[in-house]
Tab-separated table of C-alpha atoms in Angstrom:
chain	number	residue	atom	x	y	z
A	1	VAL	CA	12.645	50.227	-59.325
A	2	LYS	CA	12.669	46.538	-60.071
A	3	GLU	CA	9.724	45.852	-62.354
A	4	GLY	CA	9.901	42.107	-61.633
A	5	LEU	CA	8.835	42.469	-58.023
A	6	PHE	CA	5.156	42.526	-58.956
A	7	LYS	CA	4.449	40.668	-62.171
A	8	LYS	CA	0.878	41.845	-62.697
A	9	VAL	CA	0.478	45.543	-61.886
A	10	THR	CA	-1.944	46.607	-64.605
A	11	VAL	CA	-3.482	49.928	-65.504
A	12	ASP	CA	-7.273	50.000	-65.719
A	13	ALA	CA	-8.007	50.824	-69.363
A	14	VAL	CA	-11.286	52.613	-68.614
A	15	GLN	CA	-9.835	54.978	-66.053
A	16	GLY	CA	-6.592	55.826	-67.954
A	17	GLY	CA	-11.245	54.925	-47.937
A	18	GLY	CA	-12.638	53.104	-33.525
A	19	GLY	CA	-12.613	50.799	-31.081
A	20	SER	CA	-15.931	52.044	-29.669
A	21	ASP	CA	-17.628	50.936	-32.892
A	22	ASN	CA	-17.030	47.280	-31.961
A	23	VAL	CA	-19.990	47.275	-29.582
A	24	PHE	CA	-22.210	48.958	-32.169
A	25	ILE	CA	-21.443	46.390	-34.848
A	26	THR	CA	-21.670	43.507	-32.397
A	27	ASP	CA	-25.094	44.641	-31.190
A	28	LYS	CA	-26.423	44.843	-34.736
A	29	LEU	CA	-25.211	41.359	-35.675
A	30	ASN	CA	-25.929	39.373	-32.516
A	31	PRO	CA	-28.661	36.756	-33.170
A	32	TYR	CA	-27.686	35.013	-29.925
A	33	PRO	CA	-28.642	35.712	-26.311
A	34	PRO	CA	-26.444	38.467	-24.764
A	35	GLN	CA	-24.352	35.960	-22.798
A	36	ILE	CA	-23.026	34.343	-26.001
A	37	ASP	CA	-19.940	36.035	-27.399
A	38	ILE	CA	-20.611	36.393	-31.134
A	39	ARG	CA	-16.988	37.186	-31.951
A	40	TYR	CA	-16.486	33.454	-32.473
A	41	HIS	CA	-19.636	32.808	-34.517
A	42	ILE	CA	-19.575	35.303	-37.389
A	43	LYS	CA	-17.819	34.200	-40.580
A	44	GLU	CA	-19.484	36.557	-43.058
A	45	LEU	CA	-21.067	39.995	-42.736
A	46	PRO	CA	-24.255	41.024	-44.526
A	47	SER	CA	-23.822	43.478	-47.386
A	48	ASN	CA	-26.733	45.604	-46.126
A	49	LEU	CA	-25.482	46.334	-42.592
A	50	ASP	CA	-26.507	49.831	-41.431
A	51	THR	CA	-23.233	51.685	-40.874
A	52	SER	CA	-24.480	55.216	-41.478
A	53	GLY	CA	-23.132	57.624	-38.939
A	54	TYR	CA	-19.730	55.962	-38.569
A	55	ASN	CA	-16.767	58.322	-38.738
A	56	SER	CA	-14.075	55.815	-37.773
A	57	PHE	CA	-13.605	52.158	-38.546
A	58	GLN	CA	-10.423	51.875	-36.487
A	59	SER	CA	-10.360	48.336	-35.049
A	60	GLY	CA	-14.036	48.147	-36.062
A	61	LEU	CA	-14.193	44.495	-37.115
A	62	SER	CA	-10.916	43.219	-35.702
A	63	LEU	CA	-12.581	41.416	-32.774
A	64	LEU	CA	-14.616	39.147	-35.071
A	65	VAL	CA	-11.891	36.506	-34.915
A	66	ASN	CA	-13.470	34.031	-37.385
A	67	LEU	CA	-14.659	36.563	-39.961
A	68	GLU	CA	-13.744	35.336	-43.451
A	69	LYS	CA	-15.677	37.647	-45.785
A	70	ALA	CA	-16.816	41.246	-45.518
A	71	ASP	CA	-19.026	42.288	-48.413
A	72	MET	CA	-19.419	45.964	-47.609
A	73	SER	CA	-20.719	46.827	-51.079
A	74	ASN	CA	-23.939	48.396	-49.740
A	75	TRP	CA	-22.581	49.890	-46.532
A	76	ASP	CA	-22.592	53.650	-46.055
A	77	LEU	CA	-19.002	54.530	-45.183
A	78	SER	CA	-19.166	58.048	-46.614
A	79	ASN	CA	-18.254	59.699	-43.295
A	80	VAL	CA	-15.420	57.361	-42.335
A	81	THR	CA	-12.004	59.016	-42.103
A	82	ASN	CA	-9.962	56.197	-40.552
A	83	PHE	CA	-9.671	52.527	-41.563
A	84	GLU	CA	-6.707	51.756	-39.313
A	85	LYS	CA	-6.392	48.132	-38.087
A	86	CYS	CA	-10.004	47.357	-38.924
A	87	PHE	CA	-9.930	43.743	-40.138
A	88	PRO	CA	-9.201	40.496	-38.267
A	89	ASN	CA	-6.410	38.116	-39.301
A	90	SER	CA	-8.993	35.518	-40.381
A	91	ILE	CA	-10.363	37.636	-43.260
A	92	LYS	CA	-10.081	36.086	-46.757
A	93	GLU	CA	-12.118	38.472	-48.925
A	94	LEU	CA	-13.001	42.166	-48.750
A	95	ILE	CA	-15.442	43.994	-50.997
A	96	PHE	CA	-15.603	47.739	-50.367
A	97	PRO	CA	-18.552	50.007	-51.209
A	98	THR	CA	-18.356	53.102	-53.349
A	99	ILE	CA	-16.410	55.625	-51.308
A	100	ASN	CA	-15.600	59.035	-52.728
A	101	ASN	CA	-14.387	60.673	-49.579
A	102	ASP	CA	-11.837	63.463	-49.401
A	103	LYS	CA	-11.760	63.045	-45.596
A	104	ILE	CA	-10.057	59.619	-45.565
A	105	THR	CA	-6.418	60.070	-44.653
A	106	THR	CA	-5.285	56.673	-43.396
A	107	PHE	CA	-5.447	53.012	-44.268
A	108	SER	CA	-2.490	52.319	-41.961
A	109	SER	CA	-2.311	48.654	-40.883
A	110	MET	CA	-5.797	48.080	-42.359
A	111	CYS	CA	-5.076	44.422	-43.204
A	112	SER	CA	-1.763	44.009	-41.408
A	113	GLY	CA	-1.264	40.401	-40.381
A	114	CYS	CA	-4.173	39.105	-42.487
A	115	THR	CA	-2.124	36.135	-43.663
A	116	VAL	CA	-5.047	34.313	-45.352
A	117	LEU	CA	-6.419	37.365	-47.201
A	118	GLU	CA	-6.719	36.466	-50.897
A	119	ARG	CA	-8.904	39.086	-52.549
A	120	VAL	CA	-9.528	42.807	-52.005
A	121	ASP	CA	-11.905	44.794	-54.195
A	122	MET	CA	-11.456	48.515	-53.531
A	123	SER	CA	-12.290	49.419	-57.135
A	124	ASN	CA	-14.908	51.965	-56.051
A	125	VAL	CA	-12.773	53.673	-53.408
A	126	SER	CA	-11.507	57.164	-54.236
A	127	THR	CA	-9.332	58.860	-51.619
A	128	PRO	CA	-7.780	62.068	-52.968
A	129	ASN	CA	-6.349	63.112	-49.564
A	130	LEU	CA	-4.895	59.772	-48.491
A	131	THR	CA	-1.587	60.317	-46.640
A	132	ASN	CA	-0.840	57.047	-44.817
A	133	THR	CA	-0.699	53.544	-46.294
A	134	SER	CA	1.960	52.164	-43.937
A	135	PHE	CA	1.579	48.438	-43.212
A	136	MET	CA	-1.714	48.414	-45.147
A	137	PHE	CA	-1.133	44.886	-46.501
A	138	LYS	CA	1.811	43.868	-44.308
A	139	GLN	CA	2.215	40.092	-44.093
A	140	CYS	CA	-0.661	39.426	-46.505
A	141	GLY	CA	1.247	36.573	-48.144
A	142	ALA	CA	-1.847	34.879	-49.607
A	143	LEU	CA	-3.051	37.990	-51.486
A	144	LYS	CA	-3.788	37.149	-55.134
A	145	TYR	CA	-5.919	40.074	-56.289
A	146	LEU	CA	-6.005	43.750	-55.283
A	147	ASP	CA	-8.170	46.220	-57.200
A	148	ILE	CA	-7.349	49.812	-56.230
A	149	ARG	CA	-8.119	51.373	-59.615
A	150	ASN	CA	-9.652	54.595	-58.261
A	151	MET	CA	-7.106	55.380	-55.581
A	152	THR	CA	-4.374	57.977	-55.968
A	153	PHE	CA	-1.195	58.135	-53.930
A	154	ASP	CA	0.241	61.545	-54.766
A	155	LYS	CA	-0.351	62.878	-51.213
A	156	VAL	CA	0.891	59.774	-49.392
A	157	THR	CA	3.762	60.683	-47.079
A	158	SER	CA	3.979	57.406	-45.155
A	159	SER	CA	3.991	54.060	-46.974
A	160	SER	CA	6.399	51.984	-44.874
A	161	ASP	CA	6.081	48.248	-45.440
A	162	MET	CA	2.758	48.629	-47.271
A	163	PHE	CA	3.235	45.245	-48.972
A	164	GLY	CA	6.119	43.927	-46.881
A	165	GLY	CA	6.732	41.150	-44.465
A	166	GLY	CA	7.447	43.186	-41.369
A	167	LEU	CA	10.616	43.290	-39.325
A	168	PHE	CA	11.839	39.860	-40.411
A	169	GLY	CA	10.420	39.968	-43.948
A	170	ARG	CA	8.052	37.063	-43.363
A	171	ASN	CA	5.006	36.554	-45.546
A	172	PRO	CA	5.041	39.681	-47.767
A	173	VAL	CA	2.490	40.164	-50.533
A	174	PRO	CA	3.656	37.746	-53.250
A	175	ALA	CA	5.217	38.997	-56.468
A	176	ASP	CA	2.471	37.331	-58.547
A	177	CYS	CA	-0.356	39.233	-56.838
A	178	GLU	CA	-2.455	40.984	-59.500
A	179	ILE	CA	-2.801	44.676	-58.648
A	180	ILE	CA	-5.083	46.915	-60.714
A	181	VAL	CA	-4.404	50.658	-60.597
A	182	LYS	CA	-5.731	53.766	-62.344
A	183	SER	CA	-2.727	54.895	-64.342
A	184	GLU	CA	0.946	54.502	-65.099
A	185	THR	CA	1.675	57.016	-62.304
A	186	GLU	CA	0.069	54.768	-59.666
A	187	LYS	CA	1.738	51.706	-61.176
A	188	GLN	CA	5.174	53.323	-60.841
A	189	TRP	CA	4.377	54.418	-57.292
A	190	ILE	CA	3.425	50.827	-56.312
A	191	LEU	CA	6.561	49.418	-57.943
A	192	GLY	CA	8.655	52.090	-56.281
A	193	ILE	CA	7.558	51.317	-52.726
A	194	ARG	CA	7.782	47.560	-53.177
């Protein structure tokens, strides 16, 4: 483990997670007549969007090609088990709600290819049965801040290229990205997969 690969992995002192949903979200957000494709008009999502009843967020927001900010702090994502490939490449900031869900197993490719993503606040996300973080932040070369202080990784069996630059190593998460984790165990896990 090379400690220098991430300069700011800190332990939180206080402490010692499909495709058919696209239509649902689009319908709820569309202020335009039906013939106008809103995928090109939405840059920010409201924090009070009604998402109760969702059980998968796979590719859920990925079609909103100009989305820059998703403040999900008041969304109900308590039944969601899958966050695979859910954000578009245009996203710059993500704020997750409180999620204490033992059903979430994958964040695979969640932000893969989000090259302008700068800030992710997952501080209120607890996923005790998480098994797949592969490509979660692949090619997120602009990432400056990642707060994952309530997540544990002891059951993760697949973490390929979680912070990497893909096949050719282009645009990995930078070494000076500040990552906040729960404990020394999570810090060592992050440093170990980097």
